[in-house]
Coordinates of C-alpha atoms in Angstrom, one line a residue:
Chain A
M9 CA 128.2 104.2 97.6
L10 CA 125.2 102.3 96.1
I11 CA 123.3 100.0 98.4
L12 CA 120.4 97.6 97.6
G13 CA 117.9 97.3 100.4
I14 CA 115.4 94.5 100.9
E15 CA 112.4 94.5 103.2
T16 CA 110.1 91.5 103.8
S17 CA 109.4 91.5 107.5
C18 CA 105.6 92.0 107.3
D19 CA 103.2 92.3 104.4
E20 CA 105.2 94.5 102.0
T21 CA 107.7 93.0 99.6
A22 CA 110.1 95.8 99.0
A23 CA 113.4 96.6 97.4
A24 CA 115.2 99.9 96.8
V25 CA 118.5 101.3 95.7
V26 CA 119.9 104.2 97.7
A27 CA 123.1 106.3 97.2
R28 CA 125.1 107.7 100.0
D29 CA 127.8 110.3 99.3
A30 CA 131.0 110.9 101.2
D31 CA 129.4 113.7 103.2
G32 CA 126.7 111.3 104.4
R33 CA 123.9 112.6 102.2
G34 CA 121.5 110.1 100.8
R35 CA 119.5 109.9 97.6
I36 CA 116.9 107.3 96.7
L37 CA 117.4 106.0 93.2
S38 CA 114.5 103.6 93.3
N39 CA 112.0 102.4 95.8
V40 CA 109.7 99.5 94.8
V41 CA 107.0 98.3 97.2
H42 CA 104.6 95.5 96.5
S43 CA 101.8 95.5 99.0
Q44 CA 100.1 92.1 99.9
L45 CA 97.1 94.0 101.3
E46 CA 94.6 92.1 99.2
D47 CA 96.1 88.7 100.2
H48 CA 95.4 89.4 103.8
A49 CA 92.4 91.7 103.8
R50 CA 89.9 88.8 104.0
F51 CA 91.6 87.5 107.2
G52 CA 91.4 90.9 108.9
G53 CA 95.1 90.9 109.6
V54 CA 98.4 89.6 108.2
V55 CA 98.7 85.8 108.0
P56 CA 102.3 84.9 108.5
E57 CA 102.4 81.8 106.2
I58 CA 100.5 83.6 103.4
A59 CA 102.9 86.5 103.7
A60 CA 106.0 84.3 103.5
R61 CA 104.6 82.5 100.4
A62 CA 103.9 85.8 98.7
H63 CA 107.4 87.1 99.5
V64 CA 109.2 84.2 97.9
E65 CA 107.1 84.4 94.7
A66 CA 107.5 88.2 94.3
L67 CA 110.9 89.2 95.7
D68 CA 113.3 88.5 92.8
G69 CA 111.0 90.4 90.4
I70 CA 110.9 93.3 92.8
V71 CA 114.7 93.4 93.2
A72 CA 115.1 93.3 89.4
R73 CA 112.7 96.2 89.1
A74 CA 114.5 98.2 91.8
L75 CA 117.8 97.8 89.9
A76 CA 116.2 98.6 86.5
E77 CA 114.5 101.8 87.9
A78 CA 117.8 102.9 89.4
G79 CA 119.4 102.3 86.1
I80 CA 122.2 100.1 87.5
G81 CA 123.3 96.5 87.5
F82 CA 124.4 94.2 90.4
A83 CA 128.1 95.0 89.5
D84 CA 127.5 98.7 90.4
L85 CA 126.5 97.9 94.0
D86 CA 128.8 98.4 97.0
G87 CA 126.7 96.3 99.4
V88 CA 123.4 94.5 100.0
A89 CA 121.2 95.2 103.0
A90 CA 118.2 93.2 104.2
T91 CA 115.9 93.3 107.1
A92 CA 117.0 90.5 109.5
G93 CA 114.3 91.1 112.1
P94 CA 112.3 91.8 114.1
G95 CA 109.2 90.6 112.2
L96 CA 107.5 87.6 110.8
I97 CA 110.3 85.1 110.6
G98 CA 109.2 83.3 107.4
G99 CA 109.2 86.5 105.4
V100 CA 112.4 87.8 107.0
L101 CA 114.2 84.6 105.9
V102 CA 113.1 85.1 102.3
G103 CA 114.6 88.6 102.2
L104 CA 117.7 87.7 104.1
M105 CA 118.5 84.6 102.0
S106 CA 118.0 86.6 98.8
A107 CA 120.4 89.2 100.0
K108 CA 122.9 86.5 100.9
G109 CA 122.6 85.0 97.5
I110 CA 123.3 88.3 95.8
A111 CA 126.2 89.0 98.1
L112 CA 127.6 85.5 97.3
V113 CA 127.6 86.0 93.6
H114 CA 129.1 89.5 93.5
G115 CA 131.3 89.3 96.6
L116 CA 129.4 92.1 98.2
P117 CA 129.3 92.9 101.9
L118 CA 126.0 92.0 103.6
V119 CA 124.4 94.2 106.1
A120 CA 121.7 92.5 108.3
V121 CA 119.5 95.4 109.3
N122 CA 117.3 95.8 112.3
H123 CA 113.9 96.8 110.8
L124 CA 113.5 99.3 113.6
E125 CA 116.8 100.9 112.9
G126 CA 115.6 101.4 109.3
H127 CA 112.6 103.4 110.7
A128 CA 114.9 105.2 113.2
L129 CA 117.4 106.4 110.6
T130 CA 115.0 107.4 107.8
A131 CA 114.8 111.0 108.9
R132 CA 118.6 111.3 108.2
L133 CA 118.0 110.2 104.6
T134 CA 115.0 112.4 104.0
D135 CA 115.8 115.5 106.2
G136 CA 119.5 115.1 107.0
V137 CA 118.6 115.2 110.7
E138 CA 121.7 115.1 113.0
F139 CA 122.2 112.9 116.0
P140 CA 120.9 113.0 118.7
Y141 CA 117.1 113.1 118.2
L142 CA 114.0 111.6 119.7
L143 CA 112.1 109.0 117.7
L144 CA 108.5 108.0 118.1
L145 CA 107.9 104.8 116.2
V146 CA 104.2 104.1 115.8
S147 CA 103.1 101.2 113.6
G148 CA 101.0 98.0 113.6
G149 CA 103.7 96.2 115.5
H150 CA 105.5 98.9 117.5
T151 CA 104.8 101.9 119.7
Q152 CA 107.9 103.3 121.3
F153 CA 110.0 106.3 122.1
V154 CA 113.7 105.9 121.3
A155 CA 116.6 108.3 122.0
V156 CA 118.6 108.0 118.8
E157 CA 122.1 109.1 120.1
G158 CA 124.2 107.8 117.2
L159 CA 124.5 104.9 114.7
G160 CA 123.8 101.8 116.7
R161 CA 123.2 103.8 119.9
Y162 CA 119.5 103.6 120.7
R163 CA 117.9 103.9 124.1
R164 CA 114.3 103.0 124.5
L165 CA 112.6 105.5 126.7
G166 CA 109.1 104.0 126.6
T167 CA 107.1 101.4 124.8
T168 CA 103.6 99.8 124.8
I169 CA 103.0 97.2 127.5
D170 CA 100.2 95.6 125.5
D171 CA 98.8 96.6 122.0
A172 CA 100.7 98.6 119.4
L173 CA 98.9 101.8 118.3
G174 CA 98.3 100.5 114.8
E175 CA 96.9 97.4 116.3
A176 CA 94.4 99.4 118.4
F177 CA 93.3 101.2 115.2
D178 CA 92.8 97.8 113.4
K179 CA 90.8 96.4 116.4
T180 CA 88.6 99.5 116.6
A181 CA 87.9 99.3 112.9
K182 CA 87.0 95.6 113.1
L183 CA 84.7 96.3 116.1
L184 CA 82.9 99.0 114.1
G185 CA 82.7 97.0 110.9
L186 CA 85.1 99.3 109.1
A187 CA 87.5 98.2 106.4
Y188 CA 91.0 96.7 106.9
P189 CA 93.6 98.1 107.4
G190 CA 92.0 100.0 110.2
G191 CA 94.1 103.1 110.4
P192 CA 92.9 104.9 107.3
A193 CA 89.3 103.5 107.8
V194 CA 89.0 104.9 111.4
E195 CA 90.5 108.2 110.2
R196 CA 88.0 108.5 107.4
A197 CA 85.0 107.6 109.7
A198 CA 86.2 110.0 112.4
R199 CA 86.1 113.0 110.0
A200 CA 82.3 113.1 110.2
G201 CA 82.2 112.3 113.9
D202 CA 81.8 114.2 117.2
A203 CA 84.8 113.3 119.4
N204 CA 83.0 114.5 122.5
R205 CA 79.9 112.4 122.5
F206 CA 81.6 109.4 124.0
A207 CA 83.9 109.8 127.0
L208 CA 86.8 107.4 126.8
P209 CA 89.5 106.9 129.5
R210 CA 93.1 108.1 128.9
P211 CA 95.4 105.5 130.3
L212 CA 98.6 107.4 131.1
L213 CA 100.2 104.9 133.6
G214 CA 101.1 107.6 136.1
R215 CA 102.7 111.0 136.0
D216 CA 106.1 110.1 134.7
S217 CA 105.6 107.0 132.6
L218 CA 106.6 107.1 128.9
D219 CA 105.0 103.7 128.4
F220 CA 101.7 103.1 126.6
S221 CA 98.8 100.8 127.5
L222 CA 96.0 100.6 124.9
S223 CA 94.1 97.4 125.8
G224 CA 91.9 99.2 128.4
L225 CA 91.0 101.9 125.9
K226 CA 90.1 99.1 123.5
T227 CA 87.7 97.7 126.1
A228 CA 86.2 101.1 126.7
V229 CA 85.6 101.6 123.0
R230 CA 83.8 98.3 122.8
Q231 CA 81.6 99.1 125.8
A232 CA 80.7 102.5 124.5
A233 CA 79.8 101.0 121.1
Q234 CA 77.9 98.2 122.7
A235 CA 75.8 100.6 124.7
A236 CA 74.8 102.5 121.6
A237 CA 74.2 99.3 119.4
P238 CA 72.9 98.8 116.9
L239 CA 75.2 101.4 115.5
T240 CA 74.1 104.0 112.9
D241 CA 76.7 105.6 110.7
R242 CA 76.5 108.6 113.0
D243 CA 77.4 106.3 116.0
V244 CA 80.3 104.7 114.1
A245 CA 81.7 108.1 113.2
D246 CA 81.3 109.4 116.8
V247 CA 83.0 106.3 118.3
A248 CA 85.8 106.5 115.7
A249 CA 86.3 110.2 116.4
A250 CA 86.4 109.7 120.2
F251 CA 88.9 106.9 119.9
Q252 CA 91.2 108.8 117.5
A253 CA 91.0 112.0 119.6
T254 CA 91.8 110.1 122.8
V255 CA 94.8 108.3 121.1
A256 CA 96.1 111.6 119.7
E257 CA 95.8 113.2 123.1
I258 CA 97.7 110.3 124.8
V259 CA 100.4 110.4 122.2
A260 CA 100.8 114.2 122.5
I261 CA 101.0 114.0 126.3
K262 CA 103.6 111.2 126.2
A263 CA 105.6 113.1 123.5
R264 CA 105.8 116.2 125.7
R265 CA 107.0 114.1 128.6
A266 CA 109.5 112.2 126.4
L267 CA 110.9 115.4 124.9
A268 CA 111.4 116.7 128.5
V269 CA 113.2 113.5 129.5
F270 CA 115.3 113.6 126.3
T271 CA 116.3 117.2 126.8
K272 CA 117.2 116.5 130.5
Q273 CA 119.3 113.5 129.5
T274 CA 121.1 114.9 126.5
G275 CA 121.2 118.6 127.2
V276 CA 119.7 119.4 123.8
T277 CA 117.4 122.3 124.4
A278 CA 115.6 122.4 121.0
P279 CA 115.4 118.7 120.1
V280 CA 114.0 117.1 117.0
L281 CA 111.1 114.7 117.3
V282 CA 111.0 112.2 114.4
V283 CA 107.9 110.2 113.8
A284 CA 108.0 107.0 111.8
G285 CA 105.8 104.0 111.2
G286 CA 102.5 103.6 109.4
V287 CA 100.5 105.5 112.1
A288 CA 102.6 108.6 111.4
A289 CA 100.3 109.1 108.4
N290 CA 97.3 109.8 110.7
Q291 CA 96.6 113.5 110.5
A292 CA 95.0 113.9 113.9
I293 CA 98.0 112.4 115.6
G294 CA 100.3 114.5 113.4
T295 CA 98.5 117.7 114.4
A296 CA 98.6 116.8 118.1
L297 CA 102.3 116.0 117.9
R298 CA 103.1 119.2 116.0
A299 CA 101.4 121.2 118.8
A300 CA 103.2 119.1 121.5
A301 CA 106.6 119.7 119.9
A302 CA 106.0 123.4 119.4
A303 CA 104.9 123.8 123.0
V304 CA 108.4 122.8 124.2
G305 CA 110.4 124.4 121.4
A306 CA 111.0 121.1 119.6
R307 CA 110.9 120.5 115.8
L308 CA 108.7 117.7 114.4
V309 CA 110.0 115.8 111.4
V310 CA 107.7 113.4 109.7
P311 CA 109.2 111.7 106.6
P312 CA 106.9 111.3 103.6
A313 CA 104.2 108.7 104.1
G314 CA 105.7 106.2 101.7
L315 CA 108.9 106.2 103.8
C316 CA 107.1 106.0 107.1
T317 CA 105.5 102.7 106.2
D318 CA 107.6 99.7 105.4
N319 CA 109.9 100.1 102.4
G320 CA 113.3 99.0 101.0
A321 CA 114.8 102.5 101.0
M322 CA 115.0 102.7 104.7
I323 CA 116.7 99.4 104.9
A324 CA 119.2 100.4 102.1
W325 CA 119.9 103.6 104.0
A326 CA 120.4 101.9 107.3
G327 CA 122.7 99.5 105.4
A328 CA 124.6 102.4 103.9
E329 CA 125.1 104.1 107.2
R330 CA 126.3 100.9 108.8
L331 CA 128.6 100.0 105.8
A332 CA 130.1 103.5 105.9
A333 CA 130.9 102.9 109.6
G334 CA 132.5 99.5 108.7
L335 CA 129.7 97.5 110.2
V336 CA 129.0 94.4 108.1
D337 CA 127.7 91.0 108.8
G338 CA 128.7 87.5 107.8
L339 CA 126.7 85.3 105.4
D340 CA 125.7 83.2 108.4
A341 CA 123.7 86.1 109.9
P342 CA 120.5 84.8 111.5
A343 CA 117.0 86.0 111.0
R344 CA 115.5 87.1 114.3
A345 CA 111.8 87.3 115.1
R346 CA 112.6 89.3 118.2
W347 CA 115.3 91.9 118.1
P348 CA 115.0 94.9 120.4
L349 CA 116.6 98.0 119.1
D350 CA 118.0 98.7 122.5
A351 CA 119.5 95.2 123.2
D352 CA 119.9 96.0 126.9
A353 CA 116.3 97.0 127.4
V354 CA 114.5 95.2 130.2
P355 CA 111.6 93.2 128.8
K356 CA 108.3 95.0 129.5
L357 CA 105.4 93.5 131.3
G358 CA 103.1 91.8 128.8
S359 CA 105.8 91.5 126.2
G360 CA 105.6 87.7 126.3
Q361 CA 107.6 84.9 127.8
H362 CA 110.4 85.3 125.3
G363 CA 111.1 88.8 126.4
A364 CA 110.8 92.0 124.5
K365 CA 109.6 91.7 120.9
A366 CA 111.3 94.8 119.9
Chain B
M30 CA 130.9 76.6 83.5
S31 CA 129.3 74.7 86.3
I32 CA 126.0 73.8 87.9
L33 CA 125.1 74.6 91.5
A34 CA 122.7 72.4 93.3
L35 CA 121.0 73.4 96.6
D36 CA 118.7 71.5 99.0
T37 CA 117.4 72.8 102.2
A38 CA 113.8 71.4 102.0
L39 CA 114.2 68.5 104.6
D40 CA 116.7 67.7 107.3
A41 CA 119.9 68.2 105.3
C42 CA 121.6 71.4 104.1
S43 CA 123.3 70.2 100.9
V44 CA 125.3 71.9 98.1
A45 CA 127.0 70.4 95.1
L46 CA 128.9 71.7 92.0
L47 CA 128.7 69.7 88.9
T48 CA 130.0 70.0 85.4
A49 CA 127.4 70.7 82.6
G50 CA 127.7 67.0 81.9
G51 CA 126.8 66.0 85.4
D52 CA 130.3 65.1 86.8
V53 CA 130.8 66.0 90.5
L54 CA 133.2 68.8 91.1
A55 CA 132.5 69.1 94.9
R56 CA 129.7 68.3 97.3
A57 CA 128.8 68.8 100.9
T58 CA 125.9 67.7 103.1
R59 CA 125.2 68.6 106.6
D60 CA 122.4 66.7 108.4
I61 CA 121.3 69.6 110.6
G62 CA 117.5 69.3 110.9
R63 CA 117.2 73.1 111.4
G64 CA 119.1 76.3 111.0
H65 CA 119.6 76.0 107.2
A66 CA 119.5 79.7 106.7
E67 CA 122.6 80.3 108.8
V68 CA 124.6 77.4 107.4
L69 CA 123.7 77.4 103.7
M70 CA 126.2 80.0 102.5
A71 CA 129.1 78.6 104.5
V72 CA 128.4 75.1 102.9
A73 CA 128.3 76.8 99.5
G74 CA 131.5 78.6 100.2
E75 CA 133.3 75.3 101.1
V76 CA 132.0 73.7 98.0
F77 CA 133.1 76.5 95.7
E78 CA 136.5 76.4 97.3
A79 CA 136.9 72.7 97.0
A80 CA 135.9 72.9 93.4
G81 CA 138.2 75.7 92.7
T82 CA 135.5 77.7 91.0
T83 CA 133.4 80.8 91.8
P84 CA 129.7 81.8 91.6
R85 CA 130.7 83.9 88.5
D86 CA 131.4 80.6 86.6
L87 CA 127.9 79.2 87.1
S88 CA 125.7 78.3 84.1
R89 CA 122.7 77.0 86.0
I90 CA 121.2 76.6 89.5
V91 CA 119.2 73.6 90.6
V92 CA 117.1 73.7 93.7
T93 CA 114.7 71.4 95.6
I94 CA 111.3 73.0 95.6
G95 CA 109.5 70.7 98.0
P96 CA 107.5 69.0 99.4
G97 CA 109.2 69.4 102.8
S98 CA 109.4 72.0 105.5
F99 CA 107.7 75.2 104.3
T100 CA 110.5 77.4 105.7
G101 CA 113.2 75.1 104.4
I102 CA 111.7 75.2 100.9
R103 CA 111.8 79.0 101.0
V104 CA 115.3 79.3 102.3
G105 CA 116.6 77.3 99.3
L106 CA 114.3 78.9 96.8
A107 CA 115.0 82.5 97.9
A108 CA 118.7 81.9 97.7
A109 CA 118.6 80.1 94.4
R110 CA 116.3 82.6 92.8
A111 CA 118.5 85.5 94.0
I112 CA 121.7 83.8 92.8
G113 CA 120.0 83.1 89.4
L114 CA 118.9 86.8 89.2
A115 CA 122.3 88.1 90.3
A116 CA 124.3 85.8 88.0
D117 CA 121.7 86.0 85.1
I118 CA 121.4 82.3 84.7
P119 CA 118.4 79.9 84.7
V120 CA 117.1 78.3 87.9
V121 CA 115.5 74.8 87.7
G122 CA 113.4 73.1 90.2
V123 CA 113.6 69.4 91.3
T124 CA 111.1 67.9 93.8
T125 CA 112.4 66.1 96.9
L126 CA 110.2 63.1 96.0
E127 CA 111.7 62.6 92.5
A128 CA 115.3 63.0 93.8
I129 CA 114.7 60.5 96.6
A130 CA 113.0 58.1 94.1
D131 CA 116.0 58.4 91.8
D132 CA 118.2 57.4 94.7
A133 CA 116.0 54.5 95.8
L134 CA 115.6 53.1 92.3
A135 CA 119.4 53.3 91.6
Q136 CA 120.0 51.3 94.7
A137 CA 117.9 48.5 93.3
L138 CA 119.5 48.7 89.9
D139 CA 122.5 46.8 88.8
P140 CA 122.7 47.7 85.2
D141 CA 124.6 44.6 84.3
L142 CA 121.9 42.3 85.6
V143 CA 118.5 43.9 85.1
T144 CA 116.9 46.4 82.8
P145 CA 114.9 49.3 84.3
V146 CA 111.5 47.8 83.4
L147 CA 112.2 44.9 85.8
I148 CA 112.7 47.2 88.8
A149 CA 109.7 47.6 91.1
P150 CA 108.4 51.2 91.3
V151 CA 108.9 53.1 94.5
L152 CA 106.4 55.2 96.5
V153 CA 108.3 58.0 98.1
A154 CA 106.6 59.1 101.3
I155 CA 107.7 62.0 103.5
D156 CA 106.2 62.3 106.9
A157 CA 103.9 65.4 106.7
R158 CA 102.5 65.0 110.3
R159 CA 98.7 65.4 111.0
G160 CA 98.3 61.7 109.8
E161 CA 99.5 62.4 106.3
V162 CA 102.5 61.9 104.1
Y163 CA 103.7 63.8 101.0
A164 CA 103.9 61.0 98.4
G165 CA 104.5 60.3 94.8
L166 CA 104.9 57.1 92.8
Y167 CA 108.0 56.7 90.5
E168 CA 109.4 54.2 88.1
A169 CA 113.0 53.7 87.0
A170 CA 114.1 55.9 84.1
P171 CA 114.0 54.4 80.7
A172 CA 117.5 53.7 79.4
G173 CA 119.2 57.0 78.4
L174 CA 117.1 59.2 80.6
A175 CA 118.4 61.0 83.7
M176 CA 115.4 61.1 85.9
P177 CA 112.8 58.7 87.1
T178 CA 109.3 58.6 85.5
E179 CA 106.7 60.3 87.7
R180 CA 103.6 58.1 87.8
T181 CA 101.6 60.2 90.2
A182 CA 102.0 63.8 91.0
P183 CA 103.3 64.7 94.5
A184 CA 100.3 65.0 96.9
A185 CA 99.5 65.1 100.6
M186 CA 97.5 62.0 101.5
S187 CA 96.6 59.8 104.4
H188 CA 98.8 56.9 105.4
A189 CA 96.1 54.5 104.2
Q190 CA 95.7 56.2 100.8
A191 CA 99.5 56.0 100.3
A192 CA 99.5 52.4 101.3
A193 CA 96.7 51.6 98.8
L194 CA 98.7 53.4 96.1
A195 CA 101.8 51.4 96.9
I196 CA 99.9 48.1 97.0
A197 CA 98.1 48.7 93.7
A198 CA 101.4 49.5 92.0
G199 CA 103.4 46.8 93.6
A200 CA 105.8 49.5 94.9
R201 CA 108.1 49.5 97.9
V202 CA 107.9 52.5 100.1
V203 CA 110.9 54.7 100.9
G204 CA 111.4 58.0 102.8
S205 CA 110.8 59.3 106.3
G206 CA 107.1 58.4 106.1
A207 CA 107.7 54.8 104.8
M208 CA 107.1 53.1 108.2
L209 CA 103.9 55.0 108.7
V210 CA 102.6 53.9 105.3
A211 CA 103.7 50.3 105.9
A212 CA 101.9 50.3 109.2
A213 CA 98.7 51.4 107.4
A214 CA 99.2 48.4 105.1
D215 CA 99.6 45.9 107.9
G216 CA 103.1 45.1 106.8
R217 CA 102.0 44.0 103.3
I218 CA 104.6 46.3 101.6
A219 CA 108.3 46.7 101.9
A220 CA 109.4 49.9 103.6
D221 CA 112.7 51.6 104.0
T222 CA 113.3 54.8 105.9
A223 CA 117.0 55.0 105.3
I224 CA 116.7 57.8 102.7
R225 CA 115.5 60.9 104.6
F226 CA 116.6 63.6 102.2
P227 CA 117.7 63.9 98.6
D228 CA 121.2 63.0 97.4
I229 CA 122.4 66.5 96.3
V230 CA 124.3 65.1 93.3
R231 CA 121.1 63.4 92.0
V232 CA 119.3 66.7 92.5
G233 CA 122.0 68.3 90.3
R234 CA 121.9 65.7 87.6
I235 CA 118.1 65.7 87.3
G236 CA 118.2 69.5 87.1
A237 CA 121.0 69.5 84.6
A238 CA 119.0 67.3 82.3
R239 CA 115.8 69.3 82.5
A240 CA 114.6 72.2 80.5
P241 CA 114.3 75.2 83.0
S242 CA 110.7 75.8 81.8
A243 CA 109.8 72.2 82.7
R244 CA 110.0 72.9 86.4
P245 CA 110.3 76.6 87.3
P246 CA 111.7 77.4 90.7
A247 CA 108.3 77.7 92.4
P248 CA 107.5 76.1 95.8
V249 CA 105.6 72.8 96.0
Y250 CA 103.9 73.0 99.4
L251 CA 101.1 70.5 98.8
R252 CA 99.2 72.1 101.7
A253 CA 97.4 75.4 102.0
A254 CA 98.5 78.0 104.5
D255 CA 96.9 77.8 107.9
A256 CA 94.7 80.8 108.0
K257 CA 91.3 81.7 109.3
P258 CA 89.4 84.9 109.2
Q259 CA 89.8 86.8 112.5
E260 CA 86.3 86.7 113.9
G261 CA 87.0 89.4 116.5
F262 CA 84.0 90.9 118.2
R263 CA 81.9 93.2 116.1
I264 CA 79.0 95.4 117.2
A265 CA 75.8 95.3 115.2
R266 CA 75.1 98.1 112.8
T267 CA 72.0 99.5 111.3
T268 CA 73.8 99.8 108.0
A269 CA 76.0 97.3 106.2
P270 CA 79.5 97.1 107.5
D271 CA 82.2 98.3 105.1
A272 CA 84.2 95.1 105.4
D273 CA 82.1 92.0 105.2
P274 CA 84.4 89.1 104.9
V275 CA 84.6 88.0 101.3
P276 CA 83.6 84.3 100.9
P277 CA 86.7 82.2 100.1
S278 CA 87.0 81.2 96.5
P279 CA 88.2 77.7 95.6
T280 CA 91.6 78.9 94.6
D281 CA 92.2 80.5 98.0
P282 CA 94.3 79.0 100.8
E283 CA 92.5 76.6 103.0
V284 CA 90.3 78.3 105.6
R285 CA 89.9 76.3 108.8
P286 CA 86.8 76.8 110.9

């Protein structure tokens, strides 16, 4: 089957066509991503209204390109999938309404995809990973461990109670006067740095917790930097290196714990740990995770960088998996700013009065 | 072949199907205030069914492009542009202000009694909050034309500015912001708030008569996005930071201090 996937939940306007064969193997026919980075860079973060405006201006052209690059027409499609949340609601609405319009014209089934499910299932598209596996989703908006037990069967094992990991990178970059987005900028600066010059705390939230708390680390980074101000390039590199090394260590410790919990709960002795989200591109974190996985006999799977950050292929693929299982949505499907992958999850402390964001 | 008209820019969620000549095949309007994204396709489905036609038979889409709710504008535009792309047909924009003006001017016009030039112009004013209205001044269409003549381009303005515009033109004020404008004019102008959103058939007819290139399906917000650079704490450096905020250029969205 051929599925069109549309992603507009943050600052990438994206569309892709993915094929899924009867055996459940996937193939990406096209994957077009238009980044709005420049529209938001000046504001040091994504501005929701600017993002929504850019999506509505760009999306139809991106969809047309995705079809053209795949060499197909709308009539060749078997379904349309779009991110319906969680994310910035103005942008989500643009993608979802566009998918509804296409579905209306061609009588196609609509799949309203949870953005997190897109990330969660990507490793099945790229690496054919079988259920169950452990997912670590680390991006600007999310930091969580999820036991992926089957299609639509997700159990959150741990999440951040304050900042997301990508957010912590962005805030550190801003503090140090580095470029936006902060992830790549901190990683670049850290290369020349000495990670041992500044001692930073490692908030682990107790022996068994699989949750993250990064706001205290953020404060410690600020205090360390303040004490050394005005900062030379050397200081900036050392602070960045200390921050990145600390984060990598926290993630690795949590990953070992999460793998142990996953093994205990599922009985899978050599589990697969899948990493997704923009932070998966960070090499220090990748190296730490590889070591953590190897230490407990697990296999680490990191999809290619372009499929870890937001893209349409992951939405098309999640749509294809759902469609193959007979899971489709009506054209009245709502956009949802908050939509936890694990709908039964208890909202975490600090996740806001409206409950868990994701 | 038929024309599909959509409006989700203000309180209503409206859909109509018209013949290429502008005759109504079917229409539906739900005055819902919010939730347009969930309802639009169901309303469209009803209208296609009532008209006995399908989206494959369309020759053109007409959509309201604002001013109105930013989200509402995008719900209609995203759907219309996707339908246009998927059906390979043109999409034409119509402003909410001109459609409401068309309605208000028609109510004043009895073609047997008066000619269009004798009809007073209307100032359409939509409440834009923050002490402003989205407003435009319109005159009745000259005989033979399907849409009112736009005398001033749609703009966001204070109640007092809108009142001055109406008084100078001898216009009556219509739309959800009409009373606000009348209050700013100390009651010196006639105001009517009965028309709160476009009549979808008038939207369709204006769009049917318009060359697609004359009004592309691009949003008319009339207001910049609310955005301010994140000032977050930054430690002093001995060398220049990598990311000094770029000063805003005049074409950029409004930056509020």
